[in-house]
Amino acid sequence: MEISSHLSDLLQQLNEQRRQDVFCDCSILVEGKVFKAHRNVLFASSGYFKMLLSQNSKEMSQPTTATFQAFSPDTFTIILDFVYSGKLSLSGQNVIEVMSAASFLQMTDVISVCKTFIKSSLDISEKEKDRYFSLSDKDASSNRIERPSLYAGGWQEESSSPQPHFSPDQGTSVISAKSWSKSNYHPACQRNTQPPLTKHEQRKDSIKKTKHLRLSPLSEVAHFKSSKPESQTSDSANHASQSEEQAQAGAEMDSAPVGYQYGQASEVTSRSFPDDLSRLRFKCPYCTHVVKRKSDLKRHLRCHTGERPYPCQACGKRFSRLDHLNSHFRTIHQACKLICRKCKCHATDLTGQVVQEGTRHYRLCNECLAEVGIDRLPIDLEAEQHLMSPSDGEKESRWHLSEENRSYVEIVEDGSVDLVIQQVDDSEEEEKEIKPNIR
DNA sequence: CTGGGGAAGGGGCCC
DNA sequence: TGGGCCCCTTCCCCA
C-alpha cells in the first residue's frame, strides 16, 4: 500500500528543517551568502554535489562547505527551493542564469525545464508578435506603437496542461519539473508556429555546433572554490576537468546543454585567460558558444530554436534576423547592387535598368537589356524607390505594398524602421516551409 | 565532375 | 537592447 502524500510530506518536512537549520550538515557559500542544506538531499539532487560529497565521504562527521561564484545567491535560492520543493520559479529574466547554474550543478531536470521554458518563450514571442501585429492593423497607420513585453504577455496566453503557474505581478512562472518531465506536455514550441528545421538547416546547425565546439574558450573554466582547505586545489582541478569533459560530452550529445558560464566572471577566470576571453560571459545553453552580450546570446539562440520571426513580404521566405531580411530584400527584391546581372558591368540608372522576374528584381545594362528582349519587364526604378522610400529621412527598408496586400499585412513602427510583417496563419505557415529563392 | 558566383546565415561589434 | 554593418563560411546553382 502506498500513501501518495508521503513523498511530498517528507520533502516538506525536509524543507522545514532546512529553513530552521535543523540537522543541516552542509553550508553553501554563494557570493558571501550562506545557504544551509542537507548533504543527503543535495547528493540526491545534483550530480555536482554527488561528486563533491562522495569525495568528501570520509569526513562525514565534519560539516561540508562549498563556495560558488559562478552564479548569484538569487539563482541558487531558486535552485535550492526547487531541490526542496520540486517547484522551479522561472522567469524570462532568470532562466538563462538558472539554466547555467543547473548545468554547473548537473541537475538535468532543471536544465530540461529551462530549455523548454526558453523554447516556449521564443515561440510565444513569435506568436505574440504575430497576434499583436494583426491586432494593431487598424491603428498602426496612425499610432506609433511599441512591441509588447513578450515574455509576460505571451505566457499568459498559454493554457496547456500542466500549466505553469504565474505570479501575476511579474510574469514569473513556477514550474513543477516532475510534472513537466513526466507528462506528455508539449509546450508551445512543439506545437510550433515555426516549421521544423529542414534537413538542410539541421545539417547546417550541426556544422555550426561543431564550429562552436572549436570556439569554446570557457568550457574549461572552473568557477568553484571549495572552502575545505585540504581539498581546495584538488576540487578546483577536478571540477575544471570535469567541466571540460562535460562540455565535450554535451556537444557530442548534440542537444545536451552544457552551460557553466554565466554571470560574474570569477577571479579564476580573469587570472587564467586573456582579457578578451574572460570578458565573454554569456554561455549558450544548447552549445558551447559563449558571447559577451545577452542580446547576442538571444540572437544566437535563434539558430538553435529555428525561430524565424522576420518574413519577407515579397517572397515569403523567413529570416532569423532583421538585418538578414533587409539584406535579402535589398539584394533580391530591390536590385540595390549597381551591377548588370548578365555582363557584370556597372549599371546605374543611366546605363541600365532594373528588371523584374517574378518577385525578384535585378539590374541589366542597356546592352544586355536589348539582348534579353521583352520577357522581362523594366521597372521604373525611381518610382519604385519612391514607393520603397517615401521620404529621404526614412529607411529604404520601408517596403512598398500594393493595395491588395494592405488588406492582410500589418504595418508596425519598430524604432525608426517601418516593418511590414505579414500576418500569417500558423498552420498555413508550417506547410509553406522555407523555399529557396527564385533564381 | 568541378569551379565560380550568389545568397544565406552566423558572429563580432559599433551606434 | 535592438538595429545595422561588416566579415566570414557554407551551401547551392549553373556554366
Tab-separated table of C-alpha atoms (C1' of nucleotides) in Angstrom:
chain	number	residue	atom	x	y	z
A	1	MET	CA	0.000	0.000	0.000
A	2	GLU	CA	1.297	3.370	-0.952
A	3	ILE	CA	0.464	6.659	0.665
A	4	SER	CA	0.745	9.202	-2.093
A	5	SER	CA	1.201	12.177	0.154
A	6	HIS	CA	4.213	10.678	1.855
A	7	LEU	CA	6.770	11.939	-0.618
A	8	SER	CA	5.535	15.486	-0.621
A	9	ASP	CA	5.170	15.458	3.155
A	10	LEU	CA	8.680	14.209	3.532
A	11	LEU	CA	10.030	16.874	1.217
A	12	GLN	CA	8.038	19.474	3.064
A	13	GLN	CA	9.479	18.296	6.352
A	14	LEU	CA	12.991	18.460	4.978
A	15	ASN	CA	12.321	21.918	3.661
A	16	GLU	CA	11.122	22.990	7.082
A	17	GLN	CA	14.242	21.551	8.634
A	18	ARG	CA	16.338	23.445	6.145
A	19	ARG	CA	14.573	26.703	6.888
A	20	GLN	CA	15.018	26.206	10.619
A	21	ASP	CA	18.577	24.981	10.185
A	22	VAL	CA	17.761	21.657	11.786
A	23	PHE	CA	20.172	18.799	11.022
A	24	CYS	CA	21.759	20.854	8.260
A	25	ASP	CA	25.203	19.443	7.654
A	26	CYS	CA	26.227	21.392	4.600
A	27	SER	CA	26.866	25.085	4.042
A	28	ILE	CA	26.972	26.588	0.599
A	29	LEU	CA	28.550	29.976	0.253
A	30	VAL	CA	27.408	31.945	-2.788
A	31	GLU	CA	28.932	35.377	-3.145
A	32	GLY	CA	29.080	35.766	0.592
A	33	LYS	CA	25.616	34.468	1.301
A	34	VAL	CA	25.426	31.244	3.281
A	35	PHE	CA	22.846	28.598	2.445
A	36	LYS	CA	22.215	25.728	4.810
A	37	ALA	CA	21.163	22.376	3.478
A	38	HIS	CA	21.281	18.645	3.994
A	39	ARG	CA	24.058	16.688	2.461
A	40	ASN	CA	21.884	13.761	1.512
A	41	VAL	CA	19.325	15.970	-0.214
A	42	LEU	CA	21.993	17.750	-2.219
A	43	PHE	CA	23.622	14.449	-3.012
A	44	ALA	CA	20.361	13.093	-4.361
A	45	SER	CA	19.550	16.191	-6.405
A	46	SER	CA	22.751	17.275	-8.049
A	47	GLY	CA	25.413	15.400	-9.920
A	48	TYR	CA	27.858	18.037	-8.902
A	49	PHE	CA	27.136	17.651	-5.194
A	50	LYS	CA	27.108	13.921	-5.621
A	51	MET	CA	30.642	14.054	-6.859
A	52	LEU	CA	31.743	16.606	-4.313
A	53	LEU	CA	30.178	14.856	-1.357
A	54	SER	CA	31.278	11.408	-2.346
A	55	GLN	CA	34.823	12.685	-2.499
A	56	ASN	CA	34.389	14.009	0.990
A	57	SER	CA	32.558	10.992	2.315
A	58	LYS	CA	35.417	10.094	4.594
A	59	GLU	CA	34.823	13.199	6.577
A	60	MET	CA	31.146	12.718	7.201
A	61	SER	CA	31.467	13.904	10.755
A	62	GLN	CA	32.607	17.328	9.605
A	63	PRO	CA	30.154	19.810	8.106
A	64	THR	CA	30.795	20.379	4.418
A	65	THR	CA	31.152	23.838	2.964
A	66	ALA	CA	31.118	24.729	-0.709
A	67	THR	CA	31.638	28.125	-2.262
A	68	PHE	CA	30.325	29.281	-5.618
A	69	GLN	CA	30.923	32.372	-7.640
A	70	ALA	CA	29.597	31.137	-10.922
A	71	PHE	CA	26.061	32.275	-10.154
A	72	SER	CA	24.263	34.643	-7.875
A	73	PRO	CA	22.660	33.935	-4.484
A	74	ASP	CA	19.262	34.636	-6.039
A	75	THR	CA	19.849	31.962	-8.610
A	76	PHE	CA	20.979	29.486	-6.021
A	77	THR	CA	17.897	30.294	-3.952
A	78	ILE	CA	15.762	29.252	-6.904
A	79	ILE	CA	17.755	26.072	-7.341
A	80	LEU	CA	17.657	25.211	-3.663
A	81	ASP	CA	13.949	25.926	-3.426
A	82	PHE	CA	13.466	23.561	-6.308
A	83	VAL	CA	15.518	20.864	-4.629
A	84	TYR	CA	13.398	21.072	-1.524
A	85	SER	CA	10.003	21.662	-3.100
A	86	GLY	CA	10.074	20.436	-6.680
A	87	LYS	CA	8.965	23.864	-7.806
A	88	LEU	CA	11.124	25.979	-10.045
A	89	SER	CA	10.492	29.726	-10.164
A	90	LEU	CA	11.491	30.668	-13.670
A	91	SER	CA	11.112	33.983	-15.394
A	92	GLY	CA	12.398	35.421	-18.612
A	93	GLN	CA	14.953	37.307	-16.616
A	94	ASN	CA	16.407	34.436	-14.632
A	95	VAL	CA	16.040	31.431	-16.886
A	96	ILE	CA	19.435	31.691	-18.531
A	97	GLU	CA	21.246	32.024	-15.270
A	98	VAL	CA	19.226	29.277	-13.615
A	99	MET	CA	19.978	27.020	-16.528
A	100	SER	CA	23.656	27.767	-16.371
A	101	ALA	CA	23.664	27.128	-12.639
A	102	ALA	CA	21.747	23.903	-13.109
A	103	SER	CA	24.189	22.877	-15.756
A	104	PHE	CA	27.042	23.680	-13.423
A	105	LEU	CA	25.383	21.633	-10.710
A	106	GLN	CA	24.473	18.891	-13.164
A	107	MET	CA	20.759	18.959	-12.492
A	108	THR	CA	19.305	17.566	-15.656
A	109	ASP	CA	15.658	18.011	-14.685
A	110	VAL	CA	16.158	21.704	-14.154
A	111	ILE	CA	18.096	22.020	-17.361
A	112	SER	CA	15.336	20.457	-19.418
A	113	VAL	CA	12.694	22.617	-17.795
A	114	CYS	CA	14.781	25.706	-18.565
A	115	LYS	CA	15.272	24.567	-22.129
A	116	THR	CA	11.567	24.110	-22.513
A	117	PHE	CA	10.938	27.479	-20.951
A	118	ILE	CA	13.351	29.202	-23.318
A	119	LYS	CA	11.987	27.488	-26.373
A	120	SER	CA	8.439	28.232	-25.348
A	121	SER	CA	9.266	31.837	-24.654
A	122	LEU	CA	10.859	32.318	-28.014
A	123	ASP	CA	7.958	30.663	-29.715
A	124	ILE	CA	5.431	32.613	-27.772
A	125	SER	CA	7.340	35.757	-28.586
A	126	GLU	CA	6.813	34.962	-32.186
A	127	LYS	CA	3.165	34.047	-31.791
A	128	GLU	CA	2.513	37.026	-29.622
A	129	LYS	CA	4.201	39.263	-32.116
A	130	ASP	CA	2.109	37.938	-34.944
A	131	ARG	CA	-1.030	38.255	-32.883
A	132	TYR	CA	-0.059	41.716	-31.792
A	133	PHE	CA	0.701	42.835	-35.287
A	134	SER	CA	-2.568	41.515	-36.539
A	135	LEU	CA	-4.463	43.306	-33.817
A	136	SER	CA	-2.628	46.504	-34.470
A	137	ASP	CA	-3.686	46.620	-38.059
A	138	LYS	CA	-6.334	49.214	-37.619
A	139	ASP	CA	-4.420	51.754	-35.674
A	140	ALA	CA	-0.951	51.041	-36.925
A	141	SER	CA	-1.082	53.681	-39.534
A	142	SER	CA	-1.948	56.395	-37.103
A	143	ASN	CA	-0.256	55.346	-33.900
A	144	ARG	CA	3.326	54.752	-33.122
A	145	ILE	CA	3.400	51.614	-31.084
A	146	GLU	CA	5.982	49.645	-29.287
A	147	ARG	CA	6.325	45.921	-29.068
A	148	PRO	CA	4.770	44.343	-26.056
A	149	SER	CA	6.682	42.696	-23.317
A	150	LEU	CA	6.744	39.348	-24.956
A	151	TYR	CA	7.503	37.201	-22.001
A	152	ALA	CA	4.793	38.492	-19.773
A	153	GLY	CA	2.051	38.684	-22.326
A	154	GLY	CA	2.948	35.553	-24.150
A	155	TRP	CA	2.929	33.170	-21.248
A	156	GLN	CA	-0.447	34.186	-20.129
A	157	GLU	CA	-1.801	33.252	-23.478
A	158	GLU	CA	-0.860	29.654	-22.974
A	159	SER	CA	-3.340	27.335	-21.461
A	160	SER	CA	-1.897	23.927	-21.986
A	161	SER	CA	-1.864	21.481	-19.168
A	162	PRO	CA	0.015	21.091	-16.967
A	163	GLN	CA	0.230	24.785	-16.982
A	164	PRO	CA	2.906	26.801	-15.345
A	165	HIS	CA	1.611	28.868	-12.527
A	166	PHE	CA	2.250	32.547	-12.891
A	167	SER	CA	2.736	35.194	-10.399
A	168	PRO	CA	0.509	37.888	-11.777
A	169	ASP	CA	2.801	40.684	-10.787
A	170	GLN	CA	5.876	39.894	-12.807
A	171	GLY	CA	5.028	37.068	-15.105
A	172	THR	CA	7.151	34.638	-13.185
A	173	SER	CA	6.277	31.055	-13.687
A	174	VAL	CA	6.523	28.364	-11.086
A	175	ILE	CA	7.013	25.062	-12.740
A	176	SER	CA	6.954	21.665	-11.261
A	177	ALA	CA	9.764	19.943	-13.022
A	178	LYS	CA	8.470	16.483	-12.323
A	179	SER	CA	5.100	17.128	-13.793
A	180	TRP	CA	6.720	18.583	-16.863
A	181	SER	CA	9.174	15.866	-17.450
A	182	LYS	CA	6.795	13.034	-16.741
A	183	SER	CA	3.796	14.253	-18.603
A	184	ASN	CA	3.365	14.317	-22.321
A	185	TYR	CA	3.089	18.007	-22.262
A	186	HIS	CA	4.286	19.629	-25.419
A	187	PRO	CA	4.987	23.236	-24.828
A	188	ALA	CA	4.190	25.882	-27.325
A	189	CYS	CA	7.411	25.354	-29.147
A	190	GLN	CA	6.415	21.852	-30.035
A	191	ARG	CA	3.011	22.802	-31.255
A	192	ASN	CA	5.017	25.267	-33.044
A	193	THR	CA	4.207	28.020	-35.407
A	194	GLN	CA	7.682	27.585	-36.727
A	195	PRO	CA	8.303	24.945	-39.289
A	196	PRO	CA	10.694	22.310	-38.082
A	197	LEU	CA	14.220	22.634	-39.246
A	198	THR	CA	14.727	21.347	-42.704
A	199	LYS	CA	17.377	18.735	-43.263
A	200	HIS	CA	19.468	21.403	-44.763
A	201	GLU	CA	19.090	23.579	-41.736
A	202	GLN	CA	19.710	20.731	-39.371
A	203	ARG	CA	22.844	19.905	-41.199
A	204	LYS	CA	23.966	23.460	-41.055
A	205	ASP	CA	23.086	23.588	-37.430
A	206	SER	CA	25.185	20.596	-36.678
A	207	ILE	CA	28.006	22.080	-38.639
A	208	LYS	CA	27.705	25.204	-36.622
A	209	LYS	CA	27.725	23.262	-33.420
A	210	THR	CA	30.932	21.654	-34.435
A	211	LYS	CA	32.321	25.038	-35.121
A	212	HIS	CA	31.167	26.283	-31.759
A	213	LEU	CA	32.998	23.453	-30.136
A	214	ARG	CA	36.198	24.722	-31.533
A	215	LEU	CA	35.399	28.198	-30.425
A	216	SER	CA	34.509	27.449	-26.865
A	217	PRO	CA	37.091	29.010	-24.698
A	218	LEU	CA	35.318	28.892	-21.390
A	219	SER	CA	34.006	25.427	-21.011
A	220	GLU	CA	37.205	24.658	-19.245
A	221	VAL	CA	36.894	27.456	-16.775
A	222	ALA	CA	36.398	26.416	-13.196
A	223	HIS	CA	34.234	28.613	-11.053
A	224	PHE	CA	34.223	26.513	-7.988
A	225	LYS	CA	36.178	27.265	-4.894
A	226	SER	CA	35.994	24.704	-2.152
A	227	SER	CA	36.409	26.172	1.253
A	228	LYS	CA	37.734	22.954	2.609
A	229	PRO	CA	41.351	23.861	2.926
A	230	GLU	CA	42.793	20.438	2.374
A	231	SER	CA	40.826	19.785	-0.777
A	232	GLN	CA	40.726	23.192	-2.307
A	233	THR	CA	43.176	22.714	-5.101
A	234	SER	CA	42.150	19.251	-5.999
A	235	ASP	CA	38.482	20.096	-6.024
A	236	SER	CA	39.001	23.012	-8.311
A	237	ALA	CA	41.105	20.976	-10.608
A	238	ASN	CA	38.617	18.167	-10.542
A	239	HIS	CA	35.818	20.399	-11.466
A	240	ALA	CA	37.780	22.049	-14.177
A	241	SER	CA	38.494	18.784	-15.864
A	242	GLN	CA	35.001	17.623	-15.184
A	243	SER	CA	33.607	20.719	-16.822
A	244	GLU	CA	35.775	20.183	-19.793
A	245	GLU	CA	34.701	16.613	-20.163
A	246	GLN	CA	31.102	17.529	-19.751
A	247	ALA	CA	31.358	20.286	-22.281
A	248	GLN	CA	32.742	17.902	-24.816
A	249	ALA	CA	30.307	15.189	-23.950
A	250	GLY	CA	27.489	17.673	-24.109
A	251	ALA	CA	28.494	18.837	-27.508
A	252	GLU	CA	28.720	15.296	-28.703
A	253	MET	CA	25.273	14.643	-27.368
A	254	ASP	CA	24.145	17.422	-29.633
A	255	SER	CA	21.271	18.758	-27.639
A	256	ALA	CA	22.540	18.335	-24.148
A	257	PRO	CA	23.157	21.709	-22.644
A	258	VAL	CA	26.485	22.344	-21.110
A	259	GLY	CA	26.237	25.821	-19.721
A	260	TYR	CA	28.625	26.685	-16.986
A	261	GLN	CA	29.475	30.233	-17.581
A	262	TYR	CA	27.107	32.952	-16.802
A	263	GLY	CA	27.057	35.914	-14.539
A	264	GLN	CA	30.079	37.228	-12.844
A	265	ALA	CA	33.447	36.223	-14.030
A	266	SER	CA	35.393	34.700	-11.240
A	267	GLU	CA	38.904	35.502	-10.206
A	268	VAL	CA	39.928	32.200	-11.640
A	269	THR	CA	38.632	33.279	-14.991
A	270	SER	CA	40.384	36.563	-15.098
A	271	ARG	CA	43.624	35.101	-13.952
A	272	SER	CA	43.600	32.109	-16.206
A	273	PHE	CA	42.530	33.574	-19.512
A	274	PRO	CA	43.369	36.578	-21.607
A	275	ASP	CA	41.125	39.584	-21.161
A	276	ASP	CA	39.218	39.071	-24.373
A	277	LEU	CA	38.226	35.575	-23.324
A	278	SER	CA	37.358	36.394	-19.758
A	279	ARG	CA	35.015	39.130	-20.958
A	280	LEU	CA	32.885	36.545	-22.718
A	281	ARG	CA	30.150	35.991	-20.227
A	282	PHE	CA	27.029	34.553	-21.771
A	283	LYS	CA	27.026	30.862	-22.324
A	284	CYS	CA	24.680	29.229	-24.800
A	285	PRO	CA	22.692	26.547	-23.028
A	286	TYR	CA	22.486	24.485	-26.205
A	287	CYS	CA	26.083	24.522	-27.288
A	288	THR	CA	29.440	25.648	-26.041
A	289	HIS	CA	29.287	29.032	-27.666
A	290	VAL	CA	29.974	31.990	-25.407
A	291	VAL	CA	29.195	35.595	-26.198
A	292	LYS	CA	29.787	38.867	-24.457
A	293	ARG	CA	26.307	40.298	-24.642
A	294	LYS	CA	22.950	38.990	-23.640
A	295	SER	CA	21.383	40.246	-26.849
A	296	ASP	CA	24.000	38.366	-28.835
A	297	LEU	CA	23.064	35.238	-26.944
A	298	LYS	CA	19.411	35.881	-27.649
A	299	ARG	CA	20.222	36.242	-31.304
A	300	HIS	CA	22.397	33.153	-31.236
A	301	LEU	CA	19.644	31.108	-29.584
A	302	ARG	CA	17.522	31.502	-32.688
A	303	CYS	CA	19.903	29.309	-34.610
A	304	HIS	CA	19.048	26.521	-32.160
A	305	THR	CA	15.337	27.133	-31.876
A	306	GLY	CA	14.833	27.697	-35.580
A	307	GLU	CA	12.819	30.777	-34.820
A	308	ARG	CA	12.429	32.982	-37.882
A	309	PRO	CA	10.428	35.992	-36.883
A	310	TYR	CA	11.095	38.080	-39.970
A	311	PRO	CA	9.195	37.033	-43.089
A	312	CYS	CA	9.993	38.615	-46.415
A	313	GLN	CA	6.879	40.325	-47.637
A	314	ALA	CA	7.852	39.821	-51.232
A	315	CYS	CA	8.690	36.109	-51.368
A	316	GLY	CA	7.584	34.752	-48.004
A	317	LYS	CA	10.998	33.497	-47.018
A	318	ARG	CA	11.558	33.850	-43.315
A	319	PHE	CA	14.695	35.032	-41.605
A	320	SER	CA	16.021	34.749	-38.124
A	321	ARG	CA	17.443	38.243	-38.224
A	322	LEU	CA	16.150	41.561	-39.382
A	323	ASP	CA	19.427	42.562	-40.969
A	324	HIS	CA	19.419	39.363	-42.995
A	325	LEU	CA	15.900	40.096	-44.102
A	326	ASN	CA	16.843	43.626	-45.080
A	327	SER	CA	19.900	42.408	-46.881
A	328	HIS	CA	17.864	39.784	-48.698
A	329	PHE	CA	15.219	42.312	-49.628
A	330	ARG	CA	17.704	44.815	-50.942
A	331	THR	CA	19.560	42.200	-52.932
A	332	ILE	CA	16.700	40.140	-54.247
A	333	HIS	CA	13.769	42.488	-54.458
A	334	GLN	CA	15.266	45.945	-54.761
A	335	ALA	CA	18.227	45.336	-57.036
A	336	CYS	CA	20.394	47.639	-54.985
A	337	LYS	CA	23.624	46.394	-56.495
A	338	LEU	CA	24.628	48.591	-59.401
A	339	ILE	CA	25.853	45.639	-61.388
A	340	CYS	CA	24.429	44.182	-64.554
A	341	ARG	CA	23.392	40.664	-63.753
A	342	LYS	CA	24.297	39.440	-67.196
A	343	CYS	CA	27.602	41.037	-68.110
A	344	LYS	CA	28.575	42.207	-64.625
A	345	CYS	CA	29.317	45.683	-65.813
A	346	HIS	CA	28.462	48.750	-63.773
A	347	ALA	CA	24.807	49.531	-64.373
A	348	THR	CA	23.384	52.734	-62.977
A	349	ASP	CA	20.004	54.226	-63.679
A	350	LEU	CA	21.532	55.924	-66.698
A	351	THR	CA	23.394	52.963	-68.137
A	352	GLY	CA	20.854	50.312	-67.307
A	353	GLN	CA	17.535	49.444	-65.744
A	354	VAL	CA	16.044	47.369	-63.012
A	355	VAL	CA	14.050	44.497	-64.409
A	356	GLN	CA	11.635	42.197	-62.733
A	357	GLU	CA	11.382	38.444	-62.883
A	358	GLY	CA	8.671	37.187	-60.586
A	359	THR	CA	9.255	38.820	-57.244
A	360	ARG	CA	12.892	39.238	-57.996
A	361	HIS	CA	14.455	42.433	-59.237
A	362	TYR	CA	17.871	42.889	-60.731
A	363	ARG	CA	19.737	45.257	-62.979
A	364	LEU	CA	20.664	44.910	-66.590
A	365	CYS	CA	22.762	47.308	-68.558
A	366	ASN	CA	21.148	48.804	-71.642
A	367	GLU	CA	23.044	46.465	-73.950
A	368	CYS	CA	22.009	43.338	-72.108
A	369	LEU	CA	18.507	44.683	-71.793
A	370	ALA	CA	18.299	44.943	-75.550
A	371	GLU	CA	19.600	41.394	-75.937
A	372	VAL	CA	17.242	39.938	-73.381
A	373	GLY	CA	14.214	41.371	-75.121
A	374	ILE	CA	10.665	41.598	-73.966
A	375	ASP	CA	10.201	38.771	-71.482
A	376	ARG	CA	11.500	40.818	-68.613
A	377	LEU	CA	9.801	43.950	-67.591
A	378	PRO	CA	11.833	47.041	-66.975
A	379	ILE	CA	10.930	48.725	-63.745
A	380	ASP	CA	10.762	52.418	-63.222
A	381	LEU	CA	13.371	52.486	-60.540
A	382	GLU	CA	12.694	55.998	-59.432
A	383	ALA	CA	9.049	55.301	-58.989
A	384	GLU	CA	9.912	52.054	-57.279
A	385	GLN	CA	12.321	53.703	-54.931
A	386	HIS	CA	9.876	56.416	-54.241
A	387	LEU	CA	7.433	53.798	-53.113
A	388	MET	CA	10.058	51.990	-51.131
A	389	SER	CA	11.341	55.103	-49.531
A	390	PRO	CA	8.740	57.802	-49.451
A	391	SER	CA	10.911	60.319	-47.751
A	392	ASP	CA	14.601	60.912	-47.592
A	393	GLY	CA	14.693	60.582	-43.886
A	394	GLU	CA	13.229	57.151	-43.850
A	395	LYS	CA	15.000	53.873	-44.273
A	396	GLU	CA	14.886	52.137	-47.566
A	397	SER	CA	13.538	49.072	-45.892
A	398	ARG	CA	10.126	50.649	-45.896
A	399	TRP	CA	8.548	48.323	-48.321
A	400	HIS	CA	6.173	49.075	-50.996
A	401	LEU	CA	2.802	47.464	-50.593
A	402	SER	CA	0.171	47.146	-53.175
A	403	GLU	CA	-3.331	47.998	-52.143
A	404	GLU	CA	-4.473	44.389	-52.165
A	405	ASN	CA	-1.620	43.446	-49.920
A	406	ARG	CA	-2.629	46.043	-47.429
A	407	SER	CA	-5.669	44.048	-46.576
A	408	TYR	CA	-3.636	41.403	-44.868
A	409	VAL	CA	-0.390	42.943	-43.880
A	410	GLU	CA	0.397	44.873	-40.825
A	411	ILE	CA	2.472	47.957	-40.675
A	412	VAL	CA	4.285	48.350	-37.472
A	413	GLU	CA	6.599	51.008	-36.351
A	414	ASP	CA	9.624	49.415	-34.844
A	415	GLY	CA	12.008	52.059	-33.778
A	416	SER	CA	12.869	54.096	-36.784
A	417	VAL	CA	12.276	51.336	-39.287
A	418	ASP	CA	8.890	50.631	-40.713
A	419	LEU	CA	8.488	46.938	-40.843
A	420	VAL	CA	5.829	45.257	-42.807
A	421	ILE	CA	5.056	41.939	-41.250
A	422	GLN	CA	2.715	39.630	-42.979
A	423	GLN	CA	0.055	38.237	-40.768
A	424	VAL	CA	0.468	34.534	-41.098
A	425	ASP	CA	-1.770	31.716	-40.213
A	426	ASP	CA	0.407	29.335	-38.263
A	427	SER	CA	-0.784	26.121	-39.786
A	428	GLU	CA	-0.502	27.554	-43.234
A	429	GLU	CA	2.917	28.812	-42.484
A	430	GLU	CA	4.048	25.386	-41.436
A	431	GLU	CA	3.170	23.994	-44.794
A	432	LYS	CA	4.743	26.839	-46.654
A	433	GLU	CA	8.146	25.983	-45.267
A	434	ILE	CA	11.162	27.854	-46.330
A	435	LYS	CA	11.655	27.702	-50.007
A	436	PRO	CA	14.781	28.581	-51.816
A	437	ASN	CA	14.744	31.868	-53.560
A	438	ILE	CA	13.597	32.143	-57.069
A	439	ARG	CA	16.672	32.101	-59.138
B	1	DC	C1'	32.635	16.491	-62.051
B	2	DT	C1'	34.299	20.948	-60.909
B	3	DG	C1'	34.946	25.761	-60.119
B	4	DG	C1'	32.852	30.305	-59.685
B	5	DG	C1'	29.415	33.298	-58.091
B	6	DG	C1'	25.402	34.477	-55.461
B	7	DA	C1'	22.721	34.029	-51.422
B	8	DA	C1'	22.066	32.657	-46.793
B	9	DG	C1'	23.376	32.642	-42.237
B	10	DG	C1'	26.231	33.253	-38.107
B	11	DG	C1'	29.472	36.102	-35.173
B	12	DG	C1'	31.635	40.467	-33.680
B	13	DC	C1'	30.929	44.871	-32.731
B	14	DC	C1'	29.524	49.776	-33.232
B	15	DC	C1'	25.831	53.085	-32.703
C	1	DT	C1'	18.774	46.473	-26.111
C	2	DG	C1'	17.951	46.299	-30.829
C	3	DG	C1'	19.342	47.679	-35.419
C	4	DG	C1'	22.642	47.542	-38.624
C	5	DC	C1'	27.049	46.845	-40.773
C	6	DC	C1'	30.995	44.088	-41.861
C	7	DC	C1'	33.290	39.835	-42.312
C	8	DC	C1'	33.487	35.129	-42.908
C	9	DT	C1'	31.908	30.420	-44.012
C	10	DT	C1'	28.837	27.319	-46.138
C	11	DC	C1'	25.627	25.874	-49.436
C	12	DC	C1'	23.544	25.723	-53.841
C	13	DC	C1'	23.061	26.574	-58.649
C	14	DC	C1'	24.889	26.946	-63.084
C	15	DA	C1'	28.125	27.026	-66.811
